[in-house]
Amino acid sequence: MGGKRANATVLFCDIRGFTALSENLAPEATIDLLNTFYTLMFEAVTSNGGIVSLMLGDGLMALFGVPQPLNNTAQCAVAAGHEMHSMIEMLNQDRLADGERNLRIGIGIATGEVVAGYAGTDNRATYTCIGSAVNLAARLEAETQNTGSRILVDQETLDLLDGVDIQETFGGTQIKGFSDPLDIHAL
């Protein structure tokens, strides 16, 4: 139990409009859809050196740089985010052929110091991380709905990226829970 300080990149991903989508599905179909979603997202995360720390209903939290160090956590997380979108686009081709609605996801990515380790009790614990970067990544994922962006990253993540294509910068954005406005970037 307990944790260690580390520099890491945190990624949150969520299916857009899942409640409305699932209200017309049988429970078995909802589980099948979530299992397909998680299978694809886990593959994108792990193939880029990350781990999925939490599954949150129709979303997830992934960690890059903990527990295993990576050369460039931000580059790995952004690569995973792009791969996630590519996998959803392929899944949507199958869904379209079956007459089903497209899935859309939003991704928020932030980099910074975290405390990573096991939290819980002696009977049940999970590996996770805590810190401002975790909170910011979650808020950035939610902010994708307001900006219409596919992937939003914080400035610290952007500073670590090579050859990235910035779609738009939202300067001085007030993020819920953060006292100072932040520059955030859509990729």
GROMACS .gro file of C-alpha atoms in nm:
model
  187
    1MET     CA    1   0.000   0.000   0.000
    2GLY     CA    2   0.115   0.354  -0.062
    3GLY     CA    3   0.300   0.507  -0.350
    4LYS     CA    4   0.599   0.692  -0.490
    5ARG     CA    5   0.632   1.024  -0.667
    6ALA     CA    6   0.690   0.996  -1.041
    7ASN     CA    7   0.653   1.200  -1.356
    8ALA     CA    8   0.384   1.045  -1.574
    9THR     CA    9   0.131   1.117  -1.845
   10VAL     CA   10  -0.233   1.039  -1.775
   11LEU     CA   11  -0.497   0.974  -2.041
   12PHE     CA   12  -0.874   0.973  -1.990
   13CYS     CA   13  -1.106   0.844  -2.262
   14ASP     CA   14  -1.486   0.841  -2.271
   15ILE     CA   15  -1.756   0.742  -2.519
   16ARG     CA   16  -1.966   1.046  -2.616
   17GLY     CA   17  -2.341   1.017  -2.565
   18PHE     CA   18  -2.322   0.665  -2.425
   19THR     CA   19  -2.628   0.701  -2.200
   20ALA     CA   20  -2.850   0.792  -2.494
   21LEU     CA   21  -2.691   0.521  -2.708
   22SER     CA   22  -2.735   0.248  -2.448
   23GLU     CA   23  -3.094   0.329  -2.353
   24ASN     CA   24  -3.207   0.165  -2.676
   25LEU     CA   25  -2.986  -0.142  -2.632
   26ALA     CA   26  -3.059  -0.462  -2.447
   27PRO     CA   27  -2.830  -0.510  -2.144
   28GLU     CA   28  -2.650  -0.793  -2.326
   29ALA     CA   29  -2.585  -0.570  -2.627
   30THR     CA   30  -2.456  -0.295  -2.398
   31ILE     CA   31  -2.209  -0.535  -2.235
   32ASP     CA   32  -2.099  -0.662  -2.576
   33LEU     CA   33  -2.041  -0.305  -2.696
   34LEU     CA   34  -1.843  -0.214  -2.384
   35ASN     CA   35  -1.634  -0.531  -2.408
   36THR     CA   36  -1.549  -0.452  -2.772
   37PHE     CA   37  -1.467  -0.092  -2.679
   38TYR     CA   38  -1.242  -0.196  -2.389
   39THR     CA   39  -1.064  -0.461  -2.597
   40LEU     CA   40  -0.973  -0.201  -2.860
   41MET     CA   41  -0.876   0.069  -2.610
   42PHE     CA   42  -0.662  -0.167  -2.400
   43GLU     CA   43  -0.475  -0.270  -2.716
   44ALA     CA   44  -0.405   0.094  -2.807
   45VAL     CA   45  -0.282   0.173  -2.455
   46THR     CA   46  -0.065  -0.134  -2.402
   47SER     CA   47   0.087  -0.126  -2.752
   48ASN     CA   48   0.217   0.222  -2.666
   49GLY     CA   49   0.368   0.129  -2.329
   50GLY     CA   50   0.081   0.230  -2.101
   51ILE     CA   51  -0.144   0.051  -1.858
   52VAL     CA   52  -0.516   0.089  -1.800
   53SER     CA   53  -0.557   0.178  -1.435
   54LEU     CA   54  -0.935   0.228  -1.417
   55MET     CA   55  -1.240   0.135  -1.620
   56LEU     CA   56  -1.509   0.393  -1.555
   57GLY     CA   57  -1.839   0.277  -1.703
   58ASP     CA   58  -1.794   0.382  -2.065
   59GLY     CA   59  -1.449   0.530  -2.016
   60LEU     CA   60  -1.105   0.458  -1.881
   61MET     CA   61  -0.794   0.606  -1.723
   62ALA     CA   62  -0.455   0.502  -1.862
   63LEU     CA   63  -0.108   0.571  -1.722
   64PHE     CA   64   0.216   0.618  -1.913
   65GLY     CA   65   0.549   0.613  -1.729
   66VAL     CA   66   0.428   0.428  -1.420
   67PRO     CA   67   0.483   0.163  -1.301
   68GLN     CA   68   0.738   0.116  -1.581
   69PRO     CA   69   0.938   0.419  -1.699
   70LEU     CA   70   0.912   0.530  -2.062
   71ASN     CA   71   1.146   0.753  -2.262
   72ASN     CA   72   0.871   1.000  -2.356
   73THR     CA   73   0.546   0.944  -2.168
   74ALA     CA   74   0.366   1.224  -2.352
   75GLN     CA   75   0.458   1.090  -2.698
   76CYS     CA   76   0.340   0.742  -2.596
   77ALA     CA   77   0.009   0.869  -2.459
   78VAL     CA   78  -0.064   1.083  -2.766
   79ALA     CA   79   0.023   0.790  -2.995
   80ALA     CA   80  -0.221   0.576  -2.795
   81GLY     CA   81  -0.487   0.846  -2.829
   82HIS     CA   82  -0.449   0.859  -3.206
   83GLU     CA   83  -0.457   0.478  -3.222
   84MET     CA   84  -0.775   0.477  -3.011
   85HIS     CA   85  -0.945   0.708  -3.260
   86SER     CA   86  -0.826   0.493  -3.553
   87MET     CA   87  -0.966   0.181  -3.387
   88ILE     CA   88  -1.301   0.350  -3.321
   89GLU     CA   89  -1.316   0.455  -3.689
   90MET     CA   90  -1.261   0.093  -3.795
   91LEU     CA   91  -1.524  -0.025  -3.547
   92ASN     CA   92  -1.763   0.236  -3.686
   93GLN     CA   93  -1.727   0.088  -4.035
   94ASP     CA   94  -1.857  -0.243  -3.897
   95ARG     CA   95  -2.129  -0.065  -3.699
   96LEU     CA   96  -2.241   0.128  -4.008
   97ALA     CA   97  -2.262  -0.196  -4.208
   98ASP     CA   98  -2.486  -0.336  -3.930
   99GLY     CA   99  -2.705  -0.023  -3.931
  100GLU     CA  100  -2.580   0.096  -3.593
  101ARG     CA  101  -2.485   0.448  -3.484
  102ASN     CA  102  -2.123   0.563  -3.488
  103LEU     CA  103  -1.930   0.580  -3.164
  104ARG     CA  104  -1.735   0.893  -3.080
  105ILE     CA  105  -1.477   0.931  -2.807
  106GLY     CA  106  -1.307   1.221  -2.635
  107ILE     CA  107  -0.955   1.202  -2.493
  108GLY     CA  108  -0.780   1.425  -2.241
  109ILE     CA  109  -0.407   1.396  -2.173
  110ALA     CA  110  -0.196   1.570  -1.908
  111THR     CA  111   0.160   1.528  -1.786
  112GLY     CA  112   0.311   1.601  -1.447
  113GLU     CA  113   0.417   1.474  -1.110
  114VAL     CA  114   0.191   1.212  -0.954
  115VAL     CA  115   0.200   0.972  -0.664
  116ALA     CA  116   0.164   0.623  -0.810
  117GLY     CA  117   0.103   0.307  -0.614
  118TYR     CA  118  -0.157   0.089  -0.452
  119ALA     CA  119  -0.463   0.242  -0.285
  120GLY     CA  120  -0.740   0.060  -0.104
  121THR     CA  121  -0.739  -0.185   0.182
  122ASP     CA  122  -0.541  -0.495   0.271
  123ASN     CA  123  -0.826  -0.702   0.123
  124ARG     CA  124  -0.870  -0.506  -0.198
  125ALA     CA  125  -0.629  -0.261  -0.357
  126THR     CA  126  -0.572  -0.122  -0.703
  127TYR     CA  127  -0.275   0.039  -0.874
  128THR     CA  128  -0.352   0.403  -0.947
  129CYS     CA  129  -0.205   0.749  -0.937
  130ILE     CA  130  -0.308   1.071  -0.768
  131GLY     CA  131  -0.212   1.427  -0.852
  132SER     CA  132  -0.298   1.743  -1.038
  133ALA     CA  133  -0.212   1.583  -1.375
  134VAL     CA  134  -0.476   1.314  -1.311
  135ASN     CA  135  -0.741   1.574  -1.233
  136LEU     CA  136  -0.640   1.784  -1.533
  137ALA     CA  137  -0.651   1.489  -1.774
  138ALA     CA  138  -1.004   1.406  -1.656
  139ARG     CA  139  -1.112   1.770  -1.698
  140LEU     CA  140  -0.953   1.787  -2.045
  141GLU     CA  141  -1.146   1.479  -2.152
  142ALA     CA  142  -1.469   1.648  -2.039
  143GLU     CA  143  -1.362   1.972  -2.212
  144THR     CA  144  -1.347   1.790  -2.548
  145GLN     CA  145  -1.727   1.809  -2.547
  146ASN     CA  146  -1.719   2.190  -2.517
  147THR     CA  147  -1.448   2.241  -2.779
  148GLY     CA  148  -1.555   1.968  -3.021
  149SER     CA  149  -1.200   1.832  -3.009
  150ARG     CA  150  -1.097   1.468  -3.038
  151ILE     CA  151  -0.784   1.499  -2.820
  152LEU     CA  152  -0.698   1.780  -2.578
  153VAL     CA  153  -0.357   1.808  -2.412
  154ASP     CA  154  -0.209   2.043  -2.154
  155GLN     CA  155   0.097   2.262  -2.216
  156GLU     CA  156   0.335   2.027  -2.033
  157THR     CA  157   0.234   1.740  -2.261
  158LEU     CA  158   0.264   1.955  -2.572
  159ASP     CA  159   0.615   2.066  -2.471
  160LEU     CA  160   0.728   1.700  -2.478
  161LEU     CA  161   0.589   1.618  -2.823
  162ASP     CA  162   0.785   1.599  -3.148
  163GLY     CA  163   0.623   1.660  -3.486
  164VAL     CA  164   0.273   1.713  -3.351
  165ASP     CA  165  -0.006   1.873  -3.553
  166ILE     CA  166  -0.191   2.125  -3.336
  167GLN     CA  167  -0.544   2.171  -3.463
  168GLU     CA  168  -0.627   2.462  -3.230
  169THR     CA  169  -0.502   2.627  -2.911
  170PHE     CA  170  -0.753   2.745  -2.653
  171GLY     CA  171  -0.556   3.006  -2.460
  172GLY     CA  172  -0.651   3.109  -2.109
  173THR     CA  173  -0.917   2.840  -2.065
  174GLN     CA  174  -1.073   2.820  -1.721
  175ILE     CA  175  -1.077   2.454  -1.624
  176LYS     CA  176  -1.310   2.348  -1.343
  177GLY     CA  177  -1.116   2.293  -1.022
  178PHE     CA  178  -0.809   2.491  -1.135
  179SER     CA  179  -0.765   2.845  -1.007
  180ASP     CA  180  -0.552   2.977  -1.296
  181PRO     CA  181  -0.659   2.970  -1.663
  182LEU     CA  182  -0.462   2.723  -1.876
  183ASP     CA  183  -0.355   2.697  -2.237
  184ILE     CA  184  -0.491   2.373  -2.379
  185HIS     CA  185  -0.434   2.230  -2.724
  186ALA     CA  186  -0.644   2.022  -2.963
  187LEU     CA  187  -0.451   1.765  -3.164
   0.00000   0.00000   0.00000
